[in-house]
């Protein structure tokens, strides 16, 4: 725990370095693409509901505790929304309001894992999974994806052992920007069903969905409709730009055998970790704002600008299908060396090693458009140093 607390994550490390560099050479000369902190404002409905609640609600209700799993009316609205929007078999009594996807995931791993059991994650993956899984006594096992970072069902099948208890599916994906389509998800679910039957032990599918609404046209299938043993870990951090308010939920599929017991286990793990009664003000605000988003087209504009410019300069990158990250191939074998060289030009982005793949860098484009525009000469100078520009 001391080690965990004393070390920054690789992402935070780069962020801190960018801040330190800004003090030396001026903020205007530093282009920080490290964090996934949404930069578009929350939609107006958030402010309006906040104001209404603060002015109209008696303080003892406004600031008081809720039940451990959240306010009943909020859980009801979330379940209604999931049923109405996705046709999912969601039930209020199987929704646990949490402090963002981080605590949804922590509680879910804590609820379903026995010591020494394995959780598959598709590489590249969000680095905090390792922390969340290991604190629950589990073992994170990365599985490679295909050349476009989509699911390779055969690779998943080969990785499953009798100890496999779950797989995490994060789509739209941080950091690759991939959005998994219905066909590849169906192929994955077939493998999970077949292997669960073969080993006589179920394998849960954990859908980590903070970026669900952030797509550029791609459909994001709702996994509860594909596979009974699904738990959805959702967050309002990115869709409503409320990352600092720490609010989301875990939803257990009502189609799951023993759904009530699984929900009780997740609630128990949440309780053990101290995650009871997620911030009540934001439970209410989010229940009021279901289906709304900030101005996400801003990210679409950033994607077009950054992807177009970098591809023109000779960088190899996949066009993101969702989320707000560009995953760029490192022009030299070591991504760390690439990112170190970029810093000379004031460019700060994250090497892919901590995401479980080598030779790429994650450029987070939830930043001001104007900063991307100003950064392009630096990207060009870096491309010239590598001889990429034709
Ligand atoms: N999962 C993924 C893939 C993420 O990128 C993040 C945050 O960036 C989280 C989970 C955690 O989100 P939250 O802010 O809701 O805890």
XYZ file of C-alpha atoms and ligand atoms in Angstrom:
406
model
C 0.000 0.000 0.000
C 2.872 2.344 0.791
C 4.322 1.639 -2.641
C 0.945 2.221 -4.294
C 0.507 5.502 -2.480
C 4.049 6.755 -2.952
C 4.211 6.106 -6.689
C 2.309 8.201 -9.185
C 0.625 6.293 -12.004
C 2.511 6.702 -15.307
C -0.244 9.073 -16.473
C -0.026 11.261 -13.352
C 3.772 11.185 -13.557
C 3.697 12.766 -17.036
C 1.068 15.277 -15.861
C 3.313 16.309 -12.944
C 6.299 16.600 -15.292
C 4.281 18.843 -17.625
C 3.388 21.100 -14.678
C 7.012 21.271 -13.529
C 8.160 22.102 -17.057
C 5.498 24.825 -17.351
C 7.042 26.533 -14.321
C 10.440 26.503 -16.056
C 9.533 27.554 -19.613
C 6.038 29.034 -19.295
C 2.629 27.378 -19.593
C 2.294 28.586 -23.206
C 5.271 26.447 -24.261
C 3.985 23.218 -22.731
C 1.446 20.993 -24.521
C 0.012 18.641 -21.934
C -1.827 15.677 -23.478
C -1.524 13.432 -20.414
C -4.820 13.255 -18.516
C -8.323 12.210 -19.530
C -9.942 15.117 -17.719
C -13.000 16.298 -19.727
C -12.606 19.918 -20.818
C -16.079 20.652 -22.165
C -18.448 22.195 -19.618
C -21.160 20.097 -18.011
C -24.492 20.595 -19.828
C -26.797 23.373 -18.589
C -29.220 20.863 -17.050
C -26.522 20.067 -14.426
C -26.183 23.678 -13.258
C -29.928 24.216 -13.360
C -30.701 21.130 -11.299
C -27.932 21.967 -8.821
C -29.355 25.463 -8.324
C -32.872 24.131 -7.982
C -31.877 21.502 -5.435
C -29.822 23.930 -3.357
C -32.564 26.547 -3.274
C -35.589 24.293 -2.875
C -34.596 21.271 -0.841
C -34.465 21.328 2.963
C -30.758 21.109 3.946
C -31.190 18.024 6.105
C -32.482 16.152 3.057
C -30.104 17.820 0.628
C -26.965 16.931 2.540
C -28.112 13.845 4.418
C -27.102 10.199 3.964
C -28.886 7.953 1.513
C -29.180 4.177 1.769
C -25.864 2.439 1.194
C -26.778 1.595 -2.423
C -28.178 5.059 -3.140
C -31.472 6.934 -3.123
C -34.382 4.628 -4.063
C -35.846 7.152 -6.523
C -32.447 7.590 -8.198
C -31.928 3.828 -8.579
C -35.442 3.607 -9.987
C -34.735 6.314 -12.575
C -31.446 4.727 -13.589
C -33.124 1.330 -14.062
C -35.978 2.943 -16.055
C -33.425 4.685 -18.245
C -31.460 1.482 -18.940
C -34.655 -0.408 -19.740
C -36.079 2.367 -21.914
C -32.884 3.229 -23.787
C -31.206 -0.136 -24.266
C -34.036 -2.608 -23.640
C -31.869 -4.055 -20.870
C -33.305 -6.074 -18.009
C -32.227 -3.533 -15.389
C -33.903 -3.385 -11.958
C -33.645 -0.676 -9.321
C -32.845 -3.253 -6.637
C -29.789 -4.340 -8.673
C -28.319 -0.836 -9.115
C -25.629 0.353 -6.697
C -24.749 4.063 -6.907
C -20.984 4.561 -6.634
C -18.183 7.110 -6.633
C -17.533 6.778 -10.370
C -16.490 3.739 -12.394
C -13.428 3.273 -10.171
C -15.530 2.293 -7.185
C -18.024 0.352 -9.354
C -15.111 -1.745 -10.567
C -13.523 -2.083 -7.126
C -16.822 -3.233 -5.604
C -17.522 -5.608 -8.486
C -14.104 -7.262 -8.333
C -14.391 -7.428 -4.545
C -17.823 -9.020 -4.834
C -17.118 -11.699 -7.417
C -13.484 -12.747 -6.958
C -12.100 -15.434 -4.722
C -8.427 -15.197 -3.859
C -6.161 -16.240 -6.749
C -8.847 -16.069 -9.433
C -8.026 -14.469 -12.762
C -9.551 -11.495 -14.540
C -8.862 -11.110 -18.259
C -8.350 -7.603 -19.586
C -8.017 -6.734 -23.267
C -4.711 -4.974 -23.972
C -4.286 -2.081 -24.216
C -6.189 -1.468 -20.970
C -6.774 1.167 -18.268
C -3.792 0.685 -15.901
C -5.803 1.002 -12.679
C -7.446 -2.375 -13.377
C -4.356 -4.053 -11.968
C -4.723 -2.167 -8.681
C -8.472 -2.801 -8.393
C -8.158 -6.509 -9.211
C -5.190 -7.203 -6.950
C -6.795 -5.471 -3.957
C -9.659 -7.965 -4.383
C -7.170 -10.846 -4.247
C -7.383 -11.486 -7.987
C -4.809 -11.724 -10.724
C -4.998 -9.511 -13.805
C -4.258 -11.386 -17.013
C -3.838 -9.288 -20.178
C -5.024 -10.702 -23.507
C -3.808 -9.248 -26.777
C -6.226 -7.711 -29.272
C -5.878 -7.709 -33.087
C -3.834 -5.260 -35.163
C -6.618 -2.642 -34.917
C -7.073 -3.238 -31.179
C -10.339 -5.127 -31.652
C -11.268 -8.337 -29.844
C -9.557 -11.557 -30.865
C -11.992 -14.161 -29.537
C -9.489 -16.977 -30.119
C -6.873 -15.219 -28.020
C -9.471 -14.824 -25.251
C -10.398 -18.493 -25.497
C -6.749 -19.515 -25.241
C -6.297 -17.362 -22.122
C -9.240 -18.814 -20.172
C -8.378 -21.333 -17.452
C -10.488 -22.913 -14.713
C -9.393 -19.959 -12.547
C -10.834 -17.321 -14.888
C -13.705 -15.568 -13.123
C -14.228 -12.454 -15.252
C -13.287 -10.432 -18.287
C -13.345 -6.632 -18.470
C -14.643 -5.082 -21.679
C -14.009 -1.358 -21.975
C -15.634 0.127 -25.048
C -15.108 2.840 -26.253
C -11.608 1.966 -25.185
C -9.094 3.936 -23.195
C -6.420 4.184 -24.625
C -6.911 2.735 -28.142
C -10.172 4.529 -29.075
C -11.594 1.224 -30.389
C -15.359 0.647 -30.165
C -16.213 -3.044 -30.254
C -18.980 -3.998 -32.707
C -21.865 -6.432 -32.218
C -20.260 -9.297 -34.188
C -16.999 -9.370 -32.221
C -18.902 -9.055 -28.925
C -21.175 -11.933 -29.902
C -18.110 -14.039 -30.755
C -16.618 -13.143 -27.366
C -19.817 -14.028 -25.489
C -20.003 -17.390 -27.269
C -16.481 -18.167 -26.066
C -17.375 -17.125 -22.507
C -20.517 -19.291 -22.500
C -18.680 -22.272 -23.961
C -15.800 -22.043 -21.489
C -18.114 -21.453 -18.497
C -19.964 -24.647 -19.455
C -16.722 -26.572 -20.024
C -15.296 -25.641 -16.609
C -18.619 -25.644 -14.794
C -17.945 -22.177 -13.358
C -19.278 -18.912 -14.595
C -17.233 -16.166 -16.117
C -18.586 -12.667 -15.525
C -18.438 -9.976 -18.148
C -17.668 -6.593 -16.625
C -18.586 -3.757 -18.975
C -16.532 -0.684 -18.013
C -18.427 2.148 -19.689
C -17.254 5.655 -18.814
C -17.012 6.525 -22.528
C -20.314 4.990 -23.707
C -21.632 8.287 -25.152
C -18.310 9.406 -26.644
C -18.382 7.913 -30.125
C -17.974 9.307 -33.608
C -20.843 7.435 -35.212
C -20.163 3.898 -33.963
C -22.873 2.010 -32.099
C -21.974 0.736 -28.611
C -24.000 -2.438 -28.004
C -25.394 -2.887 -24.491
C -23.699 -5.969 -23.087
C -26.497 -6.991 -20.715
C -28.429 -7.853 -23.881
C -25.635 -10.146 -25.073
C -24.662 -12.085 -21.966
C -26.566 -12.847 -18.777
C -23.582 -12.744 -16.394
C -22.901 -9.068 -17.073
C -22.240 -6.288 -14.591
C -22.149 -2.772 -16.064
C -19.822 -0.273 -14.381
C -20.886 3.164 -15.510
C -19.615 6.643 -14.739
C -20.950 10.160 -15.320
C -17.359 11.494 -15.255
C -16.986 11.867 -19.016
C -20.524 12.089 -20.432
C -21.536 14.920 -18.086
C -17.979 16.232 -17.450
C -18.378 15.537 -13.727
C -15.127 13.640 -13.124
C -14.416 15.461 -9.860
C -17.852 14.817 -8.413
C -17.249 11.041 -8.242
C -20.525 9.565 -9.366
C -21.560 6.460 -11.304
C -23.189 3.098 -10.694
C -22.795 -0.656 -10.920
C -25.743 -2.495 -12.492
C -26.177 -6.258 -12.177
C -28.109 -7.823 -15.043
C -31.483 -9.130 -13.785
C -31.163 -11.991 -16.314
C -28.216 -13.348 -14.312
C -28.793 -16.503 -12.287
C -28.600 -15.541 -8.617
C -28.532 -11.835 -9.519
C -29.677 -10.877 -6.021
C -26.782 -12.763 -4.409
C -24.251 -11.256 -6.804
C -25.661 -7.813 -6.033
C -25.396 -8.553 -2.306
C -21.744 -9.574 -2.772
C -20.977 -6.379 -4.702
C -22.781 -4.329 -2.028
C -20.760 -6.138 0.644
C -17.489 -5.364 -1.114
C -18.559 -1.731 -1.517
C -19.412 -1.572 2.171
C -16.092 -3.145 3.137
C -14.266 -0.529 1.068
C -16.295 2.298 2.621
C -18.211 3.025 -0.587
C -21.645 3.575 0.864
C -24.006 6.402 0.030
C -22.408 7.942 -3.065
C -22.579 11.787 -3.044
C -26.306 12.395 -2.736
C -26.396 15.820 -4.370
C -24.881 14.336 -7.513
C -26.984 11.189 -7.340
C -29.950 13.534 -7.762
C -28.331 15.701 -10.425
C -27.311 12.674 -12.501
C -30.722 11.025 -12.202
C -32.153 14.278 -13.576
C -29.561 14.362 -16.408
C -29.756 10.768 -17.660
C -29.313 10.672 -21.426
C -27.865 14.211 -21.529
C -24.240 15.039 -22.296
C -21.906 18.003 -22.507
C -21.034 19.332 -25.976
C -19.225 16.151 -27.058
C -18.852 17.354 -30.668
C -15.901 19.399 -29.351
C -13.974 16.119 -29.023
C -14.996 15.192 -32.568
C -13.444 18.444 -33.826
C -10.263 17.811 -31.826
C -10.054 14.280 -33.209
C -10.382 15.479 -36.814
C -7.755 18.150 -36.313
C -5.189 16.069 -34.424
C -5.593 12.831 -36.352
C -5.537 14.633 -39.718
C -2.469 16.703 -38.854
C -0.470 13.838 -37.360
C -1.303 11.447 -40.203
C -0.167 14.147 -42.688
C 3.102 14.510 -40.814
C 3.772 10.789 -41.239
C 2.783 9.455 -37.805
C 1.011 6.086 -37.902
C -2.194 6.063 -35.879
C -5.667 4.532 -35.943
C -8.518 7.016 -36.210
C -10.293 6.769 -32.843
C -13.820 5.342 -33.050
C -14.671 6.643 -29.589
C -13.350 8.166 -26.323
C -10.863 11.060 -26.576
C -7.476 9.439 -27.020
C -5.266 9.081 -30.070
C -3.059 6.011 -29.898
C 0.011 6.764 -31.989
C 2.649 4.280 -33.076
C 6.033 5.185 -31.685
C 8.512 5.894 -34.497
C 11.167 4.039 -32.475
C 10.836 0.694 -30.668
C 10.745 2.224 -27.201
C 7.609 4.256 -26.493
C 9.315 5.678 -23.411
C 12.176 6.998 -25.586
C 9.622 8.520 -28.005
C 7.786 10.279 -25.175
C 11.076 11.461 -23.664
C 12.139 12.932 -27.007
C 8.734 14.633 -27.387
C 9.294 16.472 -24.096
C 12.149 18.442 -25.706
C 9.455 20.061 -27.859
C 7.152 20.674 -24.898
C 4.921 17.707 -25.825
C 3.739 15.566 -22.929
C 1.918 12.290 -23.609
C 1.950 8.810 -22.119
C 3.968 5.770 -23.303
C 1.882 2.661 -23.915
C 3.807 0.261 -21.667
C 1.613 0.972 -18.668
C -1.437 0.178 -20.841
C -0.022 -3.293 -21.467
C 1.295 -2.915 -25.024
C 4.657 -1.751 -26.322
C 5.517 0.792 -28.963
C 2.661 3.317 -28.796
C 1.819 6.561 -27.049
C -1.538 7.857 -25.813
C -2.339 11.441 -26.715
C -5.340 12.654 -24.768
C -7.248 15.251 -26.799
C -9.819 16.404 -24.249
C -7.943 19.715 -24.290
C -8.519 23.196 -25.686
C -8.596 23.253 -29.500
C -6.305 26.254 -29.416
C -3.629 24.220 -27.568
C -3.790 21.493 -30.232
C -3.352 24.147 -32.942
C -0.371 25.684 -31.157
C 1.187 22.249 -30.584
C 1.252 21.236 -34.265
C 4.627 22.858 -35.095
C 6.111 20.905 -32.163
C 4.630 17.631 -33.491
C 6.034 18.509 -36.914
C 9.518 19.220 -35.543
C 9.420 15.872 -33.720
C 8.292 14.109 -36.925
C 11.163 15.772 -38.786
C 13.627 14.552 -36.194
C 12.436 11.007 -36.950
C 12.455 11.606 -40.713
C 8.708 10.879 -40.945
C 7.766 13.948 -42.979
C 7.776 13.234 -46.732
N -12.299 3.035 -16.601
C -11.672 3.674 -17.613
C -11.405 2.943 -18.871
C -11.270 5.003 -17.460
O -10.638 5.619 -18.460
C -11.539 5.668 -16.242
C -11.116 7.054 -16.031
O -10.484 7.682 -16.820
C -12.200 4.960 -15.229
C -12.561 3.656 -15.445
C -12.501 5.604 -13.918
O -13.497 6.541 -14.064
P -14.161 7.337 -12.849
O -13.734 8.738 -12.971
O -15.604 7.232 -13.080
O -13.746 6.687 -11.588
